[in-house]
PDB file of C-alpha atoms in Angstrom:
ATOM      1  CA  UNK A 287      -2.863  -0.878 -15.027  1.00  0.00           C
ATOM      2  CA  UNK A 288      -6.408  -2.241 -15.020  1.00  0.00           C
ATOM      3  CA  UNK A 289      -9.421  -0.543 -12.677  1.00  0.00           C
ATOM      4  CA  UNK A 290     -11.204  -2.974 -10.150  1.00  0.00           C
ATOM      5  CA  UNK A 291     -14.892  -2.542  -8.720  1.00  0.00           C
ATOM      6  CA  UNK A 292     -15.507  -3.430  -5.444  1.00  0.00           C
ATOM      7  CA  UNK A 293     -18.421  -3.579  -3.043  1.00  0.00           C
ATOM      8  CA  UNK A 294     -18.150  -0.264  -0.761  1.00  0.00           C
ATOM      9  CA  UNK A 295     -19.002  -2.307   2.215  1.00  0.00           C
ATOM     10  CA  UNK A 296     -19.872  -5.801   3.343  1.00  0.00           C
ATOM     11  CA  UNK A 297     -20.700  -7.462   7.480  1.00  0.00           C
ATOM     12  CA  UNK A 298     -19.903 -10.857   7.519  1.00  0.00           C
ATOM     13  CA  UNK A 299     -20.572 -13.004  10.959  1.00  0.00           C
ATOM     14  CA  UNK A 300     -17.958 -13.736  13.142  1.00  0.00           C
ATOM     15  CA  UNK A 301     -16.485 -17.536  12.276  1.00  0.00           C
ATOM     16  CA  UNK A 302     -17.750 -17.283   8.942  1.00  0.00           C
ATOM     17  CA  UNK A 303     -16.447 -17.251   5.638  1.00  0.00           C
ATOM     18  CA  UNK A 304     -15.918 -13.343   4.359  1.00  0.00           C
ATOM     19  CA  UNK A 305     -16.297 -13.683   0.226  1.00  0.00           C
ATOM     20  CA  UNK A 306     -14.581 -10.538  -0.861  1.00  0.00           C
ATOM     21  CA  UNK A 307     -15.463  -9.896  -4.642  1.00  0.00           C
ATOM     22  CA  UNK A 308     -13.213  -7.364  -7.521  1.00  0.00           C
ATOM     23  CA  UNK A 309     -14.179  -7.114 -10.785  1.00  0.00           C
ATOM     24  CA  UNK A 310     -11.168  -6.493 -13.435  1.00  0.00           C
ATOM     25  CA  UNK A 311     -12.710  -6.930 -16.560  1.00  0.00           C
ATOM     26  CA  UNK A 312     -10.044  -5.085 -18.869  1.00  0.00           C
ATOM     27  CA  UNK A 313      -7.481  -6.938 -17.314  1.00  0.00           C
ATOM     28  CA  UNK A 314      -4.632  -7.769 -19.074  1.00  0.00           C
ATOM     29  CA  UNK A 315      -2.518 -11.115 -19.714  1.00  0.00           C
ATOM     30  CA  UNK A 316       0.386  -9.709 -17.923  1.00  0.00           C
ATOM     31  CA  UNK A 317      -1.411  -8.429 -14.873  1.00  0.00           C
ATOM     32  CA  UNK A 318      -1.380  -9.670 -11.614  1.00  0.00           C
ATOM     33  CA  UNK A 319      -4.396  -9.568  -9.071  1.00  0.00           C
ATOM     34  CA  UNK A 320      -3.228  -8.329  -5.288  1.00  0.00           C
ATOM     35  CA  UNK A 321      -5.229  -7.850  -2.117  1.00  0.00           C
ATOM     36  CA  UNK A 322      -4.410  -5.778   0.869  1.00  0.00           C
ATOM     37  CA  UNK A 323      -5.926  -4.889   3.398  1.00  0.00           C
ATOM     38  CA  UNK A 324      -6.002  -1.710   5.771  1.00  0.00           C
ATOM     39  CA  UNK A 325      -6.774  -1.754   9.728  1.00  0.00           C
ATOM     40  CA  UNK A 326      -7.705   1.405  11.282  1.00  0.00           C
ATOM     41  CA  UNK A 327      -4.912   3.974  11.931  1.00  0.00           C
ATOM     42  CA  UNK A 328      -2.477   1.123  10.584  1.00  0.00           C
ATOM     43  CA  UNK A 329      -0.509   0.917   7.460  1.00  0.00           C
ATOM     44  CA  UNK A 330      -1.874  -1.517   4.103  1.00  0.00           C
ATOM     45  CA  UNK A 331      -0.531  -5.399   5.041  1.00  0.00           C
ATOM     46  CA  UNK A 332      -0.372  -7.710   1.825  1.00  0.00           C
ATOM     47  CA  UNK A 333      -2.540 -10.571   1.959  1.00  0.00           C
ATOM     48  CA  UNK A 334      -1.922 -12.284  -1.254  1.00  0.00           C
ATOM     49  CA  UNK A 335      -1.820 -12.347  -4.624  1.00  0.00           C
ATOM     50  CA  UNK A 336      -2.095 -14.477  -8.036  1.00  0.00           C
ATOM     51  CA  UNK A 337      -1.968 -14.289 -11.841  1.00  0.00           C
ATOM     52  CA  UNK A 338      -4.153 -17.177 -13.449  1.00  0.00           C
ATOM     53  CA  UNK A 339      -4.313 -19.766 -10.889  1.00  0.00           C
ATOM     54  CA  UNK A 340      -6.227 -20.411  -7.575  1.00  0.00           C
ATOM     55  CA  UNK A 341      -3.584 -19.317  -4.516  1.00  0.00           C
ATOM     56  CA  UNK A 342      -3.757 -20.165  -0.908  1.00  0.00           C
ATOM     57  CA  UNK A 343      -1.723 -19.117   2.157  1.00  0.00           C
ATOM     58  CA  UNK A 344      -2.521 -18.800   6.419  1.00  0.00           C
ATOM     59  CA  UNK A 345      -4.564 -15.689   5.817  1.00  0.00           C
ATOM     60  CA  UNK A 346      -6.349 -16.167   2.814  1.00  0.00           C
ATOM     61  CA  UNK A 347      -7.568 -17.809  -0.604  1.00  0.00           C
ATOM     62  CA  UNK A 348      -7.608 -16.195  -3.611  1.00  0.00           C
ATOM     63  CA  UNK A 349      -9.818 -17.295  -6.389  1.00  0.00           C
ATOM     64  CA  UNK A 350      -9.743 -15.964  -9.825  1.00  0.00           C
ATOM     65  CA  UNK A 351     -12.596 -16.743 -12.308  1.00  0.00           C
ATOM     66  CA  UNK A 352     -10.768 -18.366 -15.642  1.00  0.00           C
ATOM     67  CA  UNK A 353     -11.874 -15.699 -17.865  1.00  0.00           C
ATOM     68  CA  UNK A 354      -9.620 -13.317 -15.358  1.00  0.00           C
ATOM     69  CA  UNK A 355     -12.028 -10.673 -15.461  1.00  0.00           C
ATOM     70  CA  UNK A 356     -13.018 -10.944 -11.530  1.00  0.00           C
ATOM     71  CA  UNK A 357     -11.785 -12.437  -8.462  1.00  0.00           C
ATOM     72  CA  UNK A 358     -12.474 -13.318  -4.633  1.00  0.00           C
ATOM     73  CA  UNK A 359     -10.411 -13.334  -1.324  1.00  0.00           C
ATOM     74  CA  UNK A 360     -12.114 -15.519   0.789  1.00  0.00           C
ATOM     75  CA  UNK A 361     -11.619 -15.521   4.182  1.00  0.00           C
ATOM     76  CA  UNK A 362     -12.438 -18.565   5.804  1.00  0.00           C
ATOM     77  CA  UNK A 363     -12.798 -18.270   9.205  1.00  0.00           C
ATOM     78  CA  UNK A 364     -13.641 -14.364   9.802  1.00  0.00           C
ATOM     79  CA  UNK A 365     -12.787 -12.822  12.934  1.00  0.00           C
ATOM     80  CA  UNK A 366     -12.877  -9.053  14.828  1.00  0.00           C
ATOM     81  CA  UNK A 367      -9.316  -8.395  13.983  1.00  0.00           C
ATOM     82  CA  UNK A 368      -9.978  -8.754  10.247  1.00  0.00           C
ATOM     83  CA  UNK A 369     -12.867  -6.000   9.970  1.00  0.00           C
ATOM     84  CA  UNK A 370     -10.782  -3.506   8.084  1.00  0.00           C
ATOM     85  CA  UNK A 371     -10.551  -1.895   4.466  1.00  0.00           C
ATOM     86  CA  UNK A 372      -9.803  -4.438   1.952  1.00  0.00           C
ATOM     87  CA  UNK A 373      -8.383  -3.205  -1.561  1.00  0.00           C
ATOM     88  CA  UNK A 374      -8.161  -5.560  -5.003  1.00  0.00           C
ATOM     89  CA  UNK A 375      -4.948  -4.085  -7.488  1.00  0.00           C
ATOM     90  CA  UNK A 376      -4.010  -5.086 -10.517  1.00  0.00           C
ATOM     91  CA  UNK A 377      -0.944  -4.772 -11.729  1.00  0.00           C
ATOM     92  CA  UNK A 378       2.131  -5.471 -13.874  1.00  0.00           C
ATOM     93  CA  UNK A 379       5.883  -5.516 -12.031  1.00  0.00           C
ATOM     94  CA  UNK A 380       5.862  -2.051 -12.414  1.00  0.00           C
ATOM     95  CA  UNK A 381       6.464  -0.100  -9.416  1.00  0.00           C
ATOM     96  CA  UNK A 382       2.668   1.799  -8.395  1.00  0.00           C
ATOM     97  CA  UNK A 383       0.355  -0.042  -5.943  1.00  0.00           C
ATOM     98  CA  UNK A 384      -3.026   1.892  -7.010  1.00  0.00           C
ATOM     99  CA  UNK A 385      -5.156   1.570  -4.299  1.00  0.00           C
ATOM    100  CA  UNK A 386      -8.725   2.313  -4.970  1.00  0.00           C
ATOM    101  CA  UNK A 387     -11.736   3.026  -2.217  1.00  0.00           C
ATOM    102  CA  UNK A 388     -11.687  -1.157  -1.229  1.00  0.00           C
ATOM    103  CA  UNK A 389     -14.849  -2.806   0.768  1.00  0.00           C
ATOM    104  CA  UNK A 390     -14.715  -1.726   4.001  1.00  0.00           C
ATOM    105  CA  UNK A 391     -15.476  -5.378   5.893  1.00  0.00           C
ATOM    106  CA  UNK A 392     -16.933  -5.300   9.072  1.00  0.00           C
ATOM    107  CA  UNK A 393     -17.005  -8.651  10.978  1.00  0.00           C
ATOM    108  CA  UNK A 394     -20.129  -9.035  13.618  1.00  0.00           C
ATOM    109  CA  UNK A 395     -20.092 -10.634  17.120  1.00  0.00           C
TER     110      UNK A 395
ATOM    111  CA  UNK B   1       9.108 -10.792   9.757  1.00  0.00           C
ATOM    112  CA  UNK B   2       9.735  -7.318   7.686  1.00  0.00           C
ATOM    113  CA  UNK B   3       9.888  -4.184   9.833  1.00  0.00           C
ATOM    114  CA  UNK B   4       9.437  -0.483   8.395  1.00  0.00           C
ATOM    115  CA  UNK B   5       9.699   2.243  10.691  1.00  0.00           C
ATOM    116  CA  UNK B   6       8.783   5.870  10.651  1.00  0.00           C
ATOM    117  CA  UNK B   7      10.153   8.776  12.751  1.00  0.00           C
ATOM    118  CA  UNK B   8       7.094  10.339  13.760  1.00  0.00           C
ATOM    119  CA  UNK B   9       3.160   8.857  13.998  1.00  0.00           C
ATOM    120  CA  UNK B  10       2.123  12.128  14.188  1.00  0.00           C
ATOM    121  CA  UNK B  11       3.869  15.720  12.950  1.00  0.00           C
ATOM    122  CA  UNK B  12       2.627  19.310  13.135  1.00  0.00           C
ATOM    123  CA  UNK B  13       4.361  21.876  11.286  1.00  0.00           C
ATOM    124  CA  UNK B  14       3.679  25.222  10.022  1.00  0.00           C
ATOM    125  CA  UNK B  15       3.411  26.970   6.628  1.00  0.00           C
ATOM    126  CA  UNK B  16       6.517  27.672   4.974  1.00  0.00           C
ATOM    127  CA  UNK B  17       8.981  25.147   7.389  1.00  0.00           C
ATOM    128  CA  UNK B  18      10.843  22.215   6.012  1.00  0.00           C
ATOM    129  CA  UNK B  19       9.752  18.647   7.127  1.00  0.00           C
ATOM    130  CA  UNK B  20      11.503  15.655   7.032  1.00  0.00           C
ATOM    131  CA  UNK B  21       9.700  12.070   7.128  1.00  0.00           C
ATOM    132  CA  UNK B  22      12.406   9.238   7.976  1.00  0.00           C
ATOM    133  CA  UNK B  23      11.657   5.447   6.941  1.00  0.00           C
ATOM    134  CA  UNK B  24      13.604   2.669   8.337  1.00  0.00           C
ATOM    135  CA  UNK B  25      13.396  -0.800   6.823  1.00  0.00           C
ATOM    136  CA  UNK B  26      15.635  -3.849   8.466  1.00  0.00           C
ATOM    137  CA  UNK B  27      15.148  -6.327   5.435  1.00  0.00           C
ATOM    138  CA  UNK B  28      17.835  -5.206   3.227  1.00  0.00           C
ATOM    139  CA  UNK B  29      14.871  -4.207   0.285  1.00  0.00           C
ATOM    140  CA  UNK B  30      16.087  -2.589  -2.900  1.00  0.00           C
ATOM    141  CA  UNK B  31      12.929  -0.965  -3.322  1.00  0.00           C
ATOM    142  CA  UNK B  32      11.416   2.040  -1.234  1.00  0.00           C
ATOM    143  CA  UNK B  33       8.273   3.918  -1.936  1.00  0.00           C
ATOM    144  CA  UNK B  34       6.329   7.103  -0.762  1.00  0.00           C
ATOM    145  CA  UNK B  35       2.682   7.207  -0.720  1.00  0.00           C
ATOM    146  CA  UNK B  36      -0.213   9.757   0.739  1.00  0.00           C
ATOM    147  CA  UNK B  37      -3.591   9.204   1.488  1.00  0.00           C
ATOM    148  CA  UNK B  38      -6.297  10.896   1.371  1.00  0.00           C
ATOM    149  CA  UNK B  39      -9.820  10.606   2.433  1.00  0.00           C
ATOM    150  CA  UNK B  40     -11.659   9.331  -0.928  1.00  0.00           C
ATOM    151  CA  UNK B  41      -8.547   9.396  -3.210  1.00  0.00           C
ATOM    152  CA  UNK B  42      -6.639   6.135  -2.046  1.00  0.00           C
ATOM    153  CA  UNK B  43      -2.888   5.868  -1.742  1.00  0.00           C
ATOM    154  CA  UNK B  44      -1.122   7.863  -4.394  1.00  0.00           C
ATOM    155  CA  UNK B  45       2.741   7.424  -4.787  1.00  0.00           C
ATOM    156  CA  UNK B  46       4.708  10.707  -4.289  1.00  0.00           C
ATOM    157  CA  UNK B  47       8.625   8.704  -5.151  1.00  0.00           C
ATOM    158  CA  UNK B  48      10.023   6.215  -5.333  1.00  0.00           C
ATOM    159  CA  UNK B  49      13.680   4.357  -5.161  1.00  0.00           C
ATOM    160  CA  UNK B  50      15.250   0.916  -6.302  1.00  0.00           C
ATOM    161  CA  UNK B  51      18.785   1.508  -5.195  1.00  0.00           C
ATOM    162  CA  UNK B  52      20.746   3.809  -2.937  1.00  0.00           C
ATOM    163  CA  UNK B  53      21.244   7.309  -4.486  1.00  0.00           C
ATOM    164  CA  UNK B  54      18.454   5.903  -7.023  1.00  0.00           C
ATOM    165  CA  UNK B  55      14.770   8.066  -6.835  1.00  0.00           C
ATOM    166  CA  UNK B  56      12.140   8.327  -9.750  1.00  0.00           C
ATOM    167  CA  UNK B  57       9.119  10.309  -9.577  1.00  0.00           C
ATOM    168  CA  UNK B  58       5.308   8.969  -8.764  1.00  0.00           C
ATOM    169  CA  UNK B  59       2.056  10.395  -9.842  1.00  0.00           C
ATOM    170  CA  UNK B  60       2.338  13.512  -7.359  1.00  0.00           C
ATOM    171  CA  UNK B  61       5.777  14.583  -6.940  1.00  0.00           C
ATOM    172  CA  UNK B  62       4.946  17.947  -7.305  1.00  0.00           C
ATOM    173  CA  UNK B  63       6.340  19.730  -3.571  1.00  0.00           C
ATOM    174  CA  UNK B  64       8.367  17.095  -2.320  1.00  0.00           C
ATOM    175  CA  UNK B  65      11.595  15.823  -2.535  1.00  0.00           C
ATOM    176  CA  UNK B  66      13.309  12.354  -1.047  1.00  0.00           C
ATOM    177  CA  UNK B  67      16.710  11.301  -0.386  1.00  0.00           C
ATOM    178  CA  UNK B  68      17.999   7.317  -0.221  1.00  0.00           C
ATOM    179  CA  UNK B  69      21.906   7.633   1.197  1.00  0.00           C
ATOM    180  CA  UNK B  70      21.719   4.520   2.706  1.00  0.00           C
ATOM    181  CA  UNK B  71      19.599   1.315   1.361  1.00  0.00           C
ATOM    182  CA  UNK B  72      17.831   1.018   4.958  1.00  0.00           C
ATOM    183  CA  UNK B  73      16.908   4.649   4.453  1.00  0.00           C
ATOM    184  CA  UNK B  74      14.381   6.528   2.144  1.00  0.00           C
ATOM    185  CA  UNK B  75      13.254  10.135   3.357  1.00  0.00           C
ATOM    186  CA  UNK B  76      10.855  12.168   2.402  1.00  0.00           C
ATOM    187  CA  UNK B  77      11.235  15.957   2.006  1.00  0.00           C
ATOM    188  CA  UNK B  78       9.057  18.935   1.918  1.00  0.00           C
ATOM    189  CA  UNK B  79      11.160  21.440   0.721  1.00  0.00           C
ATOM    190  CA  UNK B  80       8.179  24.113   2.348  1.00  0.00           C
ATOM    191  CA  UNK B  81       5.183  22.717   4.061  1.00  0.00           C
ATOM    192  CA  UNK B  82       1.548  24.163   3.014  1.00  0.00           C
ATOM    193  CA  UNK B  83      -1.678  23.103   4.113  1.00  0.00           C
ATOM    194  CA  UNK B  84      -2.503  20.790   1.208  1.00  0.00           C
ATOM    195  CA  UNK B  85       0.150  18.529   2.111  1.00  0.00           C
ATOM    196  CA  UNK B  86      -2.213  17.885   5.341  1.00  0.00           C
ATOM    197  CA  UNK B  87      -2.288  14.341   4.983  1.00  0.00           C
ATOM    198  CA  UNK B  88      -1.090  10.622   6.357  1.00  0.00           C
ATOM    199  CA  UNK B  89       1.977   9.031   4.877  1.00  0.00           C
ATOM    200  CA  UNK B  90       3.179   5.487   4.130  1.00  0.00           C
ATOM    201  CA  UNK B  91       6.401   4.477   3.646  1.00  0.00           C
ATOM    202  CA  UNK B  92       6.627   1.094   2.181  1.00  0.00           C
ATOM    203  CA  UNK B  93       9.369  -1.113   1.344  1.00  0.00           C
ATOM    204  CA  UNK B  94       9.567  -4.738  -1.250  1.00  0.00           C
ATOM    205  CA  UNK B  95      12.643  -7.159  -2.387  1.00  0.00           C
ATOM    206  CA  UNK B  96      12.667  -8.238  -6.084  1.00  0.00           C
ATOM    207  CA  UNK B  97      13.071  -6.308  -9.371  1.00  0.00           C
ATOM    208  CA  UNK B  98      11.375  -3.323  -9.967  1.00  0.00           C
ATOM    209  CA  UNK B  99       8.609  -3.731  -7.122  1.00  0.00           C
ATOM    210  CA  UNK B 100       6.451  -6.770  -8.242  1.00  0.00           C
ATOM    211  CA  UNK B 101       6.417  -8.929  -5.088  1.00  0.00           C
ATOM    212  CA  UNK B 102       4.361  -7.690  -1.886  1.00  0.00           C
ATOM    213  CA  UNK B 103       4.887  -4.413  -0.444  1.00  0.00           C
ATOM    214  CA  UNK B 104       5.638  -3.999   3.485  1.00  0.00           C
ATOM    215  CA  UNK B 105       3.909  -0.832   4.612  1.00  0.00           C
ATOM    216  CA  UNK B 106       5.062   1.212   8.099  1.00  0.00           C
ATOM    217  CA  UNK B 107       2.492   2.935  10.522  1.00  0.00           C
ATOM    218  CA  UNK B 108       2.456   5.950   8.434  1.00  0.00           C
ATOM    219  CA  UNK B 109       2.900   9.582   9.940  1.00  0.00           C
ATOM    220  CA  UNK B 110      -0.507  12.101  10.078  1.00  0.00           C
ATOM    221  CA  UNK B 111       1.467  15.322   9.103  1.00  0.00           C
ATOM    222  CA  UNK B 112      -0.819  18.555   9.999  1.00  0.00           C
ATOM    223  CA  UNK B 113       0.236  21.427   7.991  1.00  0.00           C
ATOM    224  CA  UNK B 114      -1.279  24.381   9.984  1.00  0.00           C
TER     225      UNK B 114
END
């Protein structure tokens, strides 16, 4: 499965959007892009995840650039309960969810 | 919504004893996995199953052992505890062939191998 770079850490004001970038460059056709996230003390939740095409649910969006080789989970309306540690996969159906050091959001009052 | 359940959110146990971790899904998912993590190192998956009396290895089996009886079920054994195995773990559970939809992660349990 591919690697992903992400930011260590990022603040983002409370109400705003949170832009949450992953780079994936050696990405491959068959790979999908997932995000979770992790709260402290609290298990990873699934947020959302694509293969070529733009995806959108109640938590998130998810874009991914056309060339595959990055993506961004935006947030749109941040609030205190999503500062946590957010992780970009990649991945093919096979079973292992690697889960890298993520960007640990904070979101400001 | 999904529920996964562990026995225990926190576990001390000494050197040498055996320690079972118990995960509890009410979904009816084929799929069960194992993970640790570790401070800098990320979740890495110890084993995991995609049917009842079904188990394959992850990238550190090495000192552990599971058991899946039941589909609900999927525990995690250390056959005889040491101090590396310090560490949280996450059971997590997921519907679909071979593990590509989401996963559904429990609490975890903070095991403290003194």
């Amino acid at each position: 499965d591919a690697k992903t770079t992400q930011p260590p850490s990022m603040d983002c004001a409370e109400g705003r959007a949170a832009n949450l970038p992953c780079n994936h460059s050696t990405i491959s056709g068959n790979e999908y892009v997932y995000w979770y996230r992790q709260i402290h003390s609290q298990g990873p939740q699934y947020i959302i995840h694509g293969l070529k095409n733009n995806e959108t649910n109640e938590m998130a969006s998810l874009i991914i650039t056309e060339d595959r080789k990055s993506s961004t989970l935006i947030l749109p309306h941040a609030t205190l309960r999503d500062t946590a540690v957010y992780y970009c996969i990649v991945k093919t159906g096979a079973n292992n969810l690697f889960f890298g050091t993520g960007t640990r959001l904070t979101v400001i009052p | 919504d999904v529920k996964v359940t562990q026995s225990s959110r926190y576990l001390v146990k000494r050197t040498g004893e055996k320690v079972f971790l118990e995960c509890v899904q009410d979904m009816d998912h084929e799929n069960m996995f194992w993970y640790r993590q570790d401070p800098g190192l990320g979740l890495r998956l110890i084993y995991f199953s995609y049917d009842v009396k079904m188990k394959e290895k992850g990238d550190i089996p090495e000192g552990y052992s599971v058991s899946r009886e039941k589909k609900e079920r999927f525990s995690l054994i250390l056959e005889s505890a040491s101090t590396n195995q310090t560490s949280m773990y996450l059971c997590a559970s997921s519907l679909g062939y071979r593990g590509l939809n989401e996963q559904y992660f429990g609490p975890g349990t903070r095991l403290t191998v003194t």
